[in-house]
PDB file of C-alpha atoms in Angstrom:
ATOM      1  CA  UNK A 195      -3.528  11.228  -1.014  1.00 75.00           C
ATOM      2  CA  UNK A 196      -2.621   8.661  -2.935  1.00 83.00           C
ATOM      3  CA  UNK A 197      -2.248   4.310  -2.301  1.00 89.00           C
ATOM      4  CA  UNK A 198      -1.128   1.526  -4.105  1.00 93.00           C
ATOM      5  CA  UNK A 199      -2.219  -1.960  -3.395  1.00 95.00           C
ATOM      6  CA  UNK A 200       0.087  -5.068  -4.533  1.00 95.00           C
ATOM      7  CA  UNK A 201      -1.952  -8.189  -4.616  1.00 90.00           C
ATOM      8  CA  UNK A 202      -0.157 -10.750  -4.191  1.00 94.00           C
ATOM      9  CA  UNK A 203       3.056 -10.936  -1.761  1.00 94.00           C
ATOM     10  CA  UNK A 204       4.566 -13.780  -2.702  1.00 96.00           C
ATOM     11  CA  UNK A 205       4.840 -15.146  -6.533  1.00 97.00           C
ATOM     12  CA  UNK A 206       6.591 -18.585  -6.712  1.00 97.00           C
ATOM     13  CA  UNK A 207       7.274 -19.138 -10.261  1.00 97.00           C
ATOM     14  CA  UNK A 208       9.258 -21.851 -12.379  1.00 97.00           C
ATOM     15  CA  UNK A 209      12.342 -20.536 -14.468  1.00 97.00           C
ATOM     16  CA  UNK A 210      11.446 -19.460 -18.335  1.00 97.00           C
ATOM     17  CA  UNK A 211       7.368 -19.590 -17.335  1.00 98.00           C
ATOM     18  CA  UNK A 212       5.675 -16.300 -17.445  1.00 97.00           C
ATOM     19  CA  UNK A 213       4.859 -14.004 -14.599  1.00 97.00           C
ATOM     20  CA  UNK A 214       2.448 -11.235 -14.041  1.00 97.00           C
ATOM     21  CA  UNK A 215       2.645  -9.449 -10.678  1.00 97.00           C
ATOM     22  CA  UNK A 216      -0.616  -6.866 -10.236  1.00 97.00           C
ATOM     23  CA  UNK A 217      -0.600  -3.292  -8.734  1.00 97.00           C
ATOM     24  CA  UNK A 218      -3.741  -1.421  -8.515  1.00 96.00           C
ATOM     25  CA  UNK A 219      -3.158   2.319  -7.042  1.00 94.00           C
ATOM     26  CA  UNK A 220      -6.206   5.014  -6.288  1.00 92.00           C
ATOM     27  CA  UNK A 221      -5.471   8.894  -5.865  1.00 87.00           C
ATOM     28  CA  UNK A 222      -7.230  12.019  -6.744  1.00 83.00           C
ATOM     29  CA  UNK A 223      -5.013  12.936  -9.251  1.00 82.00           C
ATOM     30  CA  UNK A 224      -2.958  12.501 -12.352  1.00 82.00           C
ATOM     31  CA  UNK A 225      -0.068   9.764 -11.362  1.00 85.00           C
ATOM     32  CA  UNK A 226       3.446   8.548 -12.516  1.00 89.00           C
ATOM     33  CA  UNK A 227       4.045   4.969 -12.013  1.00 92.00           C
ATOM     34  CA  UNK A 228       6.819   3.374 -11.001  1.00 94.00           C
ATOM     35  CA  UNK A 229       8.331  -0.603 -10.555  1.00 96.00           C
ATOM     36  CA  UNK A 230      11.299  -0.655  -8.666  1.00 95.00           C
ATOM     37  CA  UNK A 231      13.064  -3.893  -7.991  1.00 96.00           C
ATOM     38  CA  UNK A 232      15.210  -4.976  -4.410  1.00 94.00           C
ATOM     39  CA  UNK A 233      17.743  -7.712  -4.948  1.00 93.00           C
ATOM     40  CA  UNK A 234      18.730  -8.952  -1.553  1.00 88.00           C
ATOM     41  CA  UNK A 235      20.656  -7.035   0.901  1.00 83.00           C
ATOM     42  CA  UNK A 236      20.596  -4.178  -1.357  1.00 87.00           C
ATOM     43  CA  UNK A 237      17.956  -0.620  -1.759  1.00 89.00           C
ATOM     44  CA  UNK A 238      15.783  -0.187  -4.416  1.00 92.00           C
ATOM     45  CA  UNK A 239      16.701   0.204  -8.411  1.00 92.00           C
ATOM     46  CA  UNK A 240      14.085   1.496 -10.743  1.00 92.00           C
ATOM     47  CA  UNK A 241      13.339  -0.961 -13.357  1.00 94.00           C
ATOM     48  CA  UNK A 242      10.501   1.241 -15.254  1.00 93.00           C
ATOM     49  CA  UNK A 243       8.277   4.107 -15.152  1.00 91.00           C
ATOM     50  CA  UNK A 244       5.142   5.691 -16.922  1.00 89.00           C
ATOM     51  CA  UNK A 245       4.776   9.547 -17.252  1.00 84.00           C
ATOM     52  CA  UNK A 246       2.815   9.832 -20.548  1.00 79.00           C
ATOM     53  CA  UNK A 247       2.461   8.399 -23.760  1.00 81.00           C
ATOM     54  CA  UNK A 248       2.483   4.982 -25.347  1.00 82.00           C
ATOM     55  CA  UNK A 249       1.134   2.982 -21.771  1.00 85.00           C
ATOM     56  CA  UNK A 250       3.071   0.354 -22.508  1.00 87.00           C
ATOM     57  CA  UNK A 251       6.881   0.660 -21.004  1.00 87.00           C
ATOM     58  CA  UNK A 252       9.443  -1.818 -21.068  1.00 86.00           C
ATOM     59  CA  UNK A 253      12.621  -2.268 -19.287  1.00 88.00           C
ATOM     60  CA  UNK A 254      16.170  -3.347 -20.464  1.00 81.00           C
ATOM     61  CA  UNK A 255      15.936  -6.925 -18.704  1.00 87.00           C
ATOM     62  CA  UNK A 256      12.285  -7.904 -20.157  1.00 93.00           C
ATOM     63  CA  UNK A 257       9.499  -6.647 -18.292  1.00 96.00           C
ATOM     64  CA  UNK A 258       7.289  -5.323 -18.973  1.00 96.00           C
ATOM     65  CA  UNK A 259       4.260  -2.824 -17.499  1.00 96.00           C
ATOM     66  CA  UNK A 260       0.986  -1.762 -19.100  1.00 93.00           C
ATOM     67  CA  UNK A 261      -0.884   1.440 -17.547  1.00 92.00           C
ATOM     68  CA  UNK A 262      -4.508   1.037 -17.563  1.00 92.00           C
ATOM     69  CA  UNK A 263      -6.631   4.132 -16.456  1.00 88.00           C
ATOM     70  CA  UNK A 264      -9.684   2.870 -16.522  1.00 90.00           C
ATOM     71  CA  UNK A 265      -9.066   0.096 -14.180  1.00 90.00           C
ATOM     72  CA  UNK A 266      -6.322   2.117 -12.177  1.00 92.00           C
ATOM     73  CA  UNK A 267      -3.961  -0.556 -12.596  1.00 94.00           C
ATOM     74  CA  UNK A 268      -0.068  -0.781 -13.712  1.00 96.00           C
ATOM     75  CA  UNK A 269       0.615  -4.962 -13.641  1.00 97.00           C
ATOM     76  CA  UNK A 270       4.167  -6.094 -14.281  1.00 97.00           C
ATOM     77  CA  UNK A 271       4.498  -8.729 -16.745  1.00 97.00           C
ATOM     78  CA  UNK A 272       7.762 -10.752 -18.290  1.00 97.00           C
ATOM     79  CA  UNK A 273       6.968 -13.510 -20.825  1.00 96.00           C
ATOM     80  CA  UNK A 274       9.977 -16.037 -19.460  1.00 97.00           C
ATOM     81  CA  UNK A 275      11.478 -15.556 -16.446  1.00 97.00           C
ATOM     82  CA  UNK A 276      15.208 -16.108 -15.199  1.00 96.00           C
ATOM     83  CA  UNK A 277      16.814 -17.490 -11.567  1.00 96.00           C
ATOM     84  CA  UNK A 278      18.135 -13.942 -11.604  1.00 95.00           C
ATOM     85  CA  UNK A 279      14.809 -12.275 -11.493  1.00 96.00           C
ATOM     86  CA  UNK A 280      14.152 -13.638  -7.922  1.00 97.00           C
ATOM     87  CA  UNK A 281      13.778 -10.332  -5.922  1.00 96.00           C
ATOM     88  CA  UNK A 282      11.546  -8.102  -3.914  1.00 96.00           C
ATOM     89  CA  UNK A 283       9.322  -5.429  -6.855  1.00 97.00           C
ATOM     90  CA  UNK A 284       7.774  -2.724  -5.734  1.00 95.00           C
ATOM     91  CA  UNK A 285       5.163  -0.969  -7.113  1.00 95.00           C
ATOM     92  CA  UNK A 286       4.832   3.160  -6.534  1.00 93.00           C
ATOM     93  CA  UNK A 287       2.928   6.596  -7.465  1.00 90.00           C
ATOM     94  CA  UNK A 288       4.025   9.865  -7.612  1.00 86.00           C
ATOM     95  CA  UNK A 289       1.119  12.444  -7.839  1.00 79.00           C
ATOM     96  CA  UNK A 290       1.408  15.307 -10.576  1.00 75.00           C
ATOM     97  CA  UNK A 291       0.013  17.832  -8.324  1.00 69.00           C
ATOM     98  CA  UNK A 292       0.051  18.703  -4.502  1.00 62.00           C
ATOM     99  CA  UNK A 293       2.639  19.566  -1.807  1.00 55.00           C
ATOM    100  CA  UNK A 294       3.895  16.070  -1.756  1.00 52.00           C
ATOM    101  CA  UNK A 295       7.193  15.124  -4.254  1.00 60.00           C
ATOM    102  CA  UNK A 296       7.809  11.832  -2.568  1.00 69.00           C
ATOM    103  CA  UNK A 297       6.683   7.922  -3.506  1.00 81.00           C
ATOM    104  CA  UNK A 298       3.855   6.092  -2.287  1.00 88.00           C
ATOM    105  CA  UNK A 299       4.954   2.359  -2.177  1.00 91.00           C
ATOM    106  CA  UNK A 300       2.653  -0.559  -2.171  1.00 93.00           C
ATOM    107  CA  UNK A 301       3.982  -3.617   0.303  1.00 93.00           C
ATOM    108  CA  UNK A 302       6.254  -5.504  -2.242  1.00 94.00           C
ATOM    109  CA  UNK A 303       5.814  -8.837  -3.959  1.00 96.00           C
ATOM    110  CA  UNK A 304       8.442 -11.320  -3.528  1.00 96.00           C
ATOM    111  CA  UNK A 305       9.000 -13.325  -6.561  1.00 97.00           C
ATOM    112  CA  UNK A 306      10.812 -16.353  -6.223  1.00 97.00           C
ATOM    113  CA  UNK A 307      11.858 -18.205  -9.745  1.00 97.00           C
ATOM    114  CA  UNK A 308      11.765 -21.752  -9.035  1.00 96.00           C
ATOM    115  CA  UNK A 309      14.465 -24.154 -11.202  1.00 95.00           C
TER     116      UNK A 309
ATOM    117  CA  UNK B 142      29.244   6.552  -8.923  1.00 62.00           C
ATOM    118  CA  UNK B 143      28.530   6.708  -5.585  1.00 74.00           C
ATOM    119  CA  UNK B 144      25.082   8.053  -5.648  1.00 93.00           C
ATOM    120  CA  UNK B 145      23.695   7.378  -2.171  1.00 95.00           C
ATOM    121  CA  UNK B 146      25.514   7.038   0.771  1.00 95.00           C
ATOM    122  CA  UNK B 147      24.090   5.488   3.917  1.00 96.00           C
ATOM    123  CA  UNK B 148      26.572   4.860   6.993  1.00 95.00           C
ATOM    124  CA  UNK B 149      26.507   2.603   9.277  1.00 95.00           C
ATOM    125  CA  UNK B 150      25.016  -0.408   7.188  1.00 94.00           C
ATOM    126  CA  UNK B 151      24.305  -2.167  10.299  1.00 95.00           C
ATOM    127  CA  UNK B 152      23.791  -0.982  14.033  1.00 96.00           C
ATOM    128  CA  UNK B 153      22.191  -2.844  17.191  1.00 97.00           C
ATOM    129  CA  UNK B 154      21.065  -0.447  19.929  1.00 96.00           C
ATOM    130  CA  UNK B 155      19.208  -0.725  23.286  1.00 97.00           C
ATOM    131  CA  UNK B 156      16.105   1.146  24.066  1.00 97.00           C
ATOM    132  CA  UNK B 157      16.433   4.336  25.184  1.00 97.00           C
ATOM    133  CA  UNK B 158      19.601   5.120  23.199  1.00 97.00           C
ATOM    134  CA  UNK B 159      19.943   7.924  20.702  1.00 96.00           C
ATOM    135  CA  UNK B 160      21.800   7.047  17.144  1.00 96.00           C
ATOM    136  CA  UNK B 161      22.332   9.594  13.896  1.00 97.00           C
ATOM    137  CA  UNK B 162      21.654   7.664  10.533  1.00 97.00           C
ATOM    138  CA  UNK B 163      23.697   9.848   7.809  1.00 97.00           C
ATOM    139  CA  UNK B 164      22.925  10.266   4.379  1.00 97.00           C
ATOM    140  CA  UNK B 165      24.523  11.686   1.933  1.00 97.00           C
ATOM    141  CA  UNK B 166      24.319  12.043  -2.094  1.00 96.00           C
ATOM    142  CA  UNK B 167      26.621  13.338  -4.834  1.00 95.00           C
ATOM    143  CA  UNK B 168      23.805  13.748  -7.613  1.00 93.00           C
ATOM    144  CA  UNK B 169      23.028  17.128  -6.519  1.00 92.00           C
ATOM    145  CA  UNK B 170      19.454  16.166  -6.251  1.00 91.00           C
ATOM    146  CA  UNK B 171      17.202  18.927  -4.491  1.00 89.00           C
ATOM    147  CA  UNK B 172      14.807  16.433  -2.755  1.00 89.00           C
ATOM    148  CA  UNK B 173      15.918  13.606  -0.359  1.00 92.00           C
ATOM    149  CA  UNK B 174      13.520  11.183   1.636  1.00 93.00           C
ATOM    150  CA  UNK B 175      13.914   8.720   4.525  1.00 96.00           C
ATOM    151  CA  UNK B 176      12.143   5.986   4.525  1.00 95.00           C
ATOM    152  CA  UNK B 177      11.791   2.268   6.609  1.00 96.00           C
ATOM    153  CA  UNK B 178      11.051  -1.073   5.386  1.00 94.00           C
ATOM    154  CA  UNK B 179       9.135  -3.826   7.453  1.00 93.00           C
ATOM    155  CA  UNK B 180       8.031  -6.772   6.342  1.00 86.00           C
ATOM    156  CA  UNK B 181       4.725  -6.723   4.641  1.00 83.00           C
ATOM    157  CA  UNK B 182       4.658  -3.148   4.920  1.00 85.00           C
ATOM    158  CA  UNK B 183       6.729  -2.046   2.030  1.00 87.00           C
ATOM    159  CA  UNK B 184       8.281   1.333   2.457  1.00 91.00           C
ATOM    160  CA  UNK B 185       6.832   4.202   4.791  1.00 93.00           C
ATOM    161  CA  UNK B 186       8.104   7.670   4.333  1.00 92.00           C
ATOM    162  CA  UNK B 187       9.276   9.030   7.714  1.00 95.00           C
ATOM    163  CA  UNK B 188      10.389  12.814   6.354  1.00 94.00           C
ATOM    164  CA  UNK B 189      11.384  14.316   3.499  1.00 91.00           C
ATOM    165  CA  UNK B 190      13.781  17.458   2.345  1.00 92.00           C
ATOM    166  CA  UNK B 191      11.874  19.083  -0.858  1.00 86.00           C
ATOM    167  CA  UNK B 192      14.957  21.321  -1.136  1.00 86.00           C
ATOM    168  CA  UNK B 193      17.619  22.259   1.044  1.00 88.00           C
ATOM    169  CA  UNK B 194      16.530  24.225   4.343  1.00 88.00           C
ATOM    170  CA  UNK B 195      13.147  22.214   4.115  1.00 91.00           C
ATOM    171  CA  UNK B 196      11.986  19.719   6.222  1.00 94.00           C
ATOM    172  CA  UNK B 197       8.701  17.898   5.852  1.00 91.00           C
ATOM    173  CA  UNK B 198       7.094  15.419   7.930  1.00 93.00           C
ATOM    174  CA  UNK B 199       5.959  11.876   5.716  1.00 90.00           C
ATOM    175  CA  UNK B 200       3.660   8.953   7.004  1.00 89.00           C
ATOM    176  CA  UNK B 201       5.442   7.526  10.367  1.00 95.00           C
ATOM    177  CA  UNK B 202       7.611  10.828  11.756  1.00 96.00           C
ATOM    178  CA  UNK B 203       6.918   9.739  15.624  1.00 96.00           C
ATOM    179  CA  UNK B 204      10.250   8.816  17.166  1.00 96.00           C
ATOM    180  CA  UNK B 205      12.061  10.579  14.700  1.00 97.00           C
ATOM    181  CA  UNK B 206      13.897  14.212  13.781  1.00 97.00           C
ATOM    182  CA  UNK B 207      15.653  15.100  10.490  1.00 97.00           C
ATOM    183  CA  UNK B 208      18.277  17.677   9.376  1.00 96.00           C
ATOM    184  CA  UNK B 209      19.066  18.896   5.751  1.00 95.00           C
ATOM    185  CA  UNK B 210      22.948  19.936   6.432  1.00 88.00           C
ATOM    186  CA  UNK B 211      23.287  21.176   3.200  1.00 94.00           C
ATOM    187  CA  UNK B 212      22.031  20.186  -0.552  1.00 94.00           C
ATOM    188  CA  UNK B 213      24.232  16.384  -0.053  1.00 96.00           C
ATOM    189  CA  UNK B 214      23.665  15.489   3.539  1.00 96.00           C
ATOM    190  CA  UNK B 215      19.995  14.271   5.049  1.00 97.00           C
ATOM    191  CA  UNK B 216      20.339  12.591   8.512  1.00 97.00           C
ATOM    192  CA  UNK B 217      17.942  10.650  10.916  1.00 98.00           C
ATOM    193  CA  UNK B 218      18.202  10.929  14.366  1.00 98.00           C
ATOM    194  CA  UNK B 219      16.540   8.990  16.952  1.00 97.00           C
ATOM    195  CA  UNK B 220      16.419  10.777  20.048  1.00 94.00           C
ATOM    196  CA  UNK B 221      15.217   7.712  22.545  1.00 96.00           C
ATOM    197  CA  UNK B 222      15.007   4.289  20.671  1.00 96.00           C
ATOM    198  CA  UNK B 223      12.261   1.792  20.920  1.00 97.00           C
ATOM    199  CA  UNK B 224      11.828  -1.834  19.830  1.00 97.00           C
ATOM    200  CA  UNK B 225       9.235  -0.720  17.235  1.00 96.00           C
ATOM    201  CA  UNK B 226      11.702   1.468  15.544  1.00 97.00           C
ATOM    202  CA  UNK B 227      14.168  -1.897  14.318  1.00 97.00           C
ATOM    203  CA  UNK B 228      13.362  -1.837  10.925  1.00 97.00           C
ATOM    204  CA  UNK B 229      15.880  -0.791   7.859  1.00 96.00           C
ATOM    205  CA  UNK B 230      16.250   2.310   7.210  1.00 97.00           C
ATOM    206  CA  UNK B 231      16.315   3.739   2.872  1.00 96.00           C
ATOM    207  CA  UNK B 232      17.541   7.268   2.300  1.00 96.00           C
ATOM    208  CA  UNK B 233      16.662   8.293  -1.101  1.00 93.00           C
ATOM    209  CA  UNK B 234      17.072  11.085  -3.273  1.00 92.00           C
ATOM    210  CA  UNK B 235      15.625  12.733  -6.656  1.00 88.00           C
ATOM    211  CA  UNK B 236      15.831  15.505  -8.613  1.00 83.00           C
ATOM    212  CA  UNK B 237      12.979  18.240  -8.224  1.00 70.00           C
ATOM    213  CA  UNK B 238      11.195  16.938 -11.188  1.00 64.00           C
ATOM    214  CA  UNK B 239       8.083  15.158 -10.555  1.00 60.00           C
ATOM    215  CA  UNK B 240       8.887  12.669 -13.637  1.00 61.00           C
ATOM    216  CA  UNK B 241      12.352  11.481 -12.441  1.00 74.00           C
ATOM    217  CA  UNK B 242      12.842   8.697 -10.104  1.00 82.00           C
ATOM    218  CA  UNK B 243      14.217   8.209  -6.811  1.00 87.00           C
ATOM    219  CA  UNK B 244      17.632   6.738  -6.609  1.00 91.00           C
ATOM    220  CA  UNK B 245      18.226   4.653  -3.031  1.00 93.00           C
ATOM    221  CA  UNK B 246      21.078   3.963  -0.589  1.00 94.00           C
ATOM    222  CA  UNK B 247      22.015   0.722  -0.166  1.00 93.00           C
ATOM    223  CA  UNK B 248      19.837   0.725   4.137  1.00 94.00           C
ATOM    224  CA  UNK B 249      21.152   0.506   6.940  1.00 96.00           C
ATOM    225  CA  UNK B 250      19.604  -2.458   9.047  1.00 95.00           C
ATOM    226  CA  UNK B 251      19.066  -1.010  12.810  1.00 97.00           C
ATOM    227  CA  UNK B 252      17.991  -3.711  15.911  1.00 97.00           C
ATOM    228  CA  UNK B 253      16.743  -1.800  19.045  1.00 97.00           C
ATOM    229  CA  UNK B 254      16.865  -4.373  21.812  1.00 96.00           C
TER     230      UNK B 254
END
């Protein structure tokens, strides 16, 4: 089985400052990572994932996410954040092998961009 | 696009009465998921449909029963509701591929009173 821990729930941030928000996951296995985002009212929408390679991914609107095995982490980072970045982000795992196919979540971080 | 379809969006119920949450997508995605979202929880799985004619029970099934209609449709029944079950309520779906992502509904937000 596999978890995911997001460490902070709440981020309040000021527009165009920096943000990091941290997920830390633990399983047995091999992993893909995921960040989704929820805008308000609205489900989830992936905003990037890691299955291999280069463990640095980056998404269309700026963020970024760095996998790091050795500390089992996968923090989500954007160097100057917008009003339109408030939102709900989500942090998830997939294991590579075992009878499970579905997404572990962590409990969300809200980050709110302050003006 | 429609990709995920959840009806109703909203629904208030009193305890002890039975409700269908429908699901369906148009991606032709093998797997589909249910999952609900409370606060500080993130989201828990309540079953899953690897492929159609499967069934699979997730983290929090209790209260719950599923049915794969076919490869689009996924729906959530609950039989008896409680107040513990107001929460809302994702369907999801993915293709088979552990790589690919899940693509959600937009929830549909369910009081039990």
């Amino acid at each position: 089985a596999q978890s995911v821990t997001q460490l902070d729930s709440q981020v309040p941030v000021f527009e165009e400052a920096p943000v990091e928000l941290r997920c830390n996951y633990s399983s047995s296995v091999s992993v893909y990572l995921f960040w989704y985002v929820q805008y308000p009212n609205q489900g989830l929408q992936l905003l990037l994932k890691y299955l291999s390679g280069s463990t640095l991914v980056e998404s269309i609107n700026g963020f970024e996410a760095e996998f790091n095995k050795s500390q089992t982490s996968f923090h989500l980072r954007k160097p100057s954040v917008h009003i339109s970045d408030t939102a709900e982000y989500f942090c998830a795992v997939r294991a590579l092998r075992g009878s499970a196919r579905q997404l572990t979540f962590g409990s969300g971080t809200q980050l709110t961009v302050l003006p | 696009n429609a990709g995920v379809t959840q009806t109703p969006k909203f629904q208030v119920l009193k305890t002890g009465q039975s409700m269908t949450l429908q699901c369906a997508q148009d991606m032709n995605h093998n797997s589909m998921y249910w999952y609900r979202q409370d606060p500080g929880m993130g989201l828990r799985l309540i079953y899953y449909s690897a492929s159609e004619g499967t069934t699979d029970k997730g983290e929090v099934p209790n209260g719950y029963n599923v049915s794969r209609l076919n490869k689009r449709e996924f729906s959530l029944r609950l039989e008896s509701a409680a107040p513990s079950q107001t929460s809302v309520y994702f369907c999801a779906s993915s293709d088979t591929a552990m790589n690919t992502e899940a693509f959600f509904g937009q929830g549909t937000r369910l009081t039990v009173v």
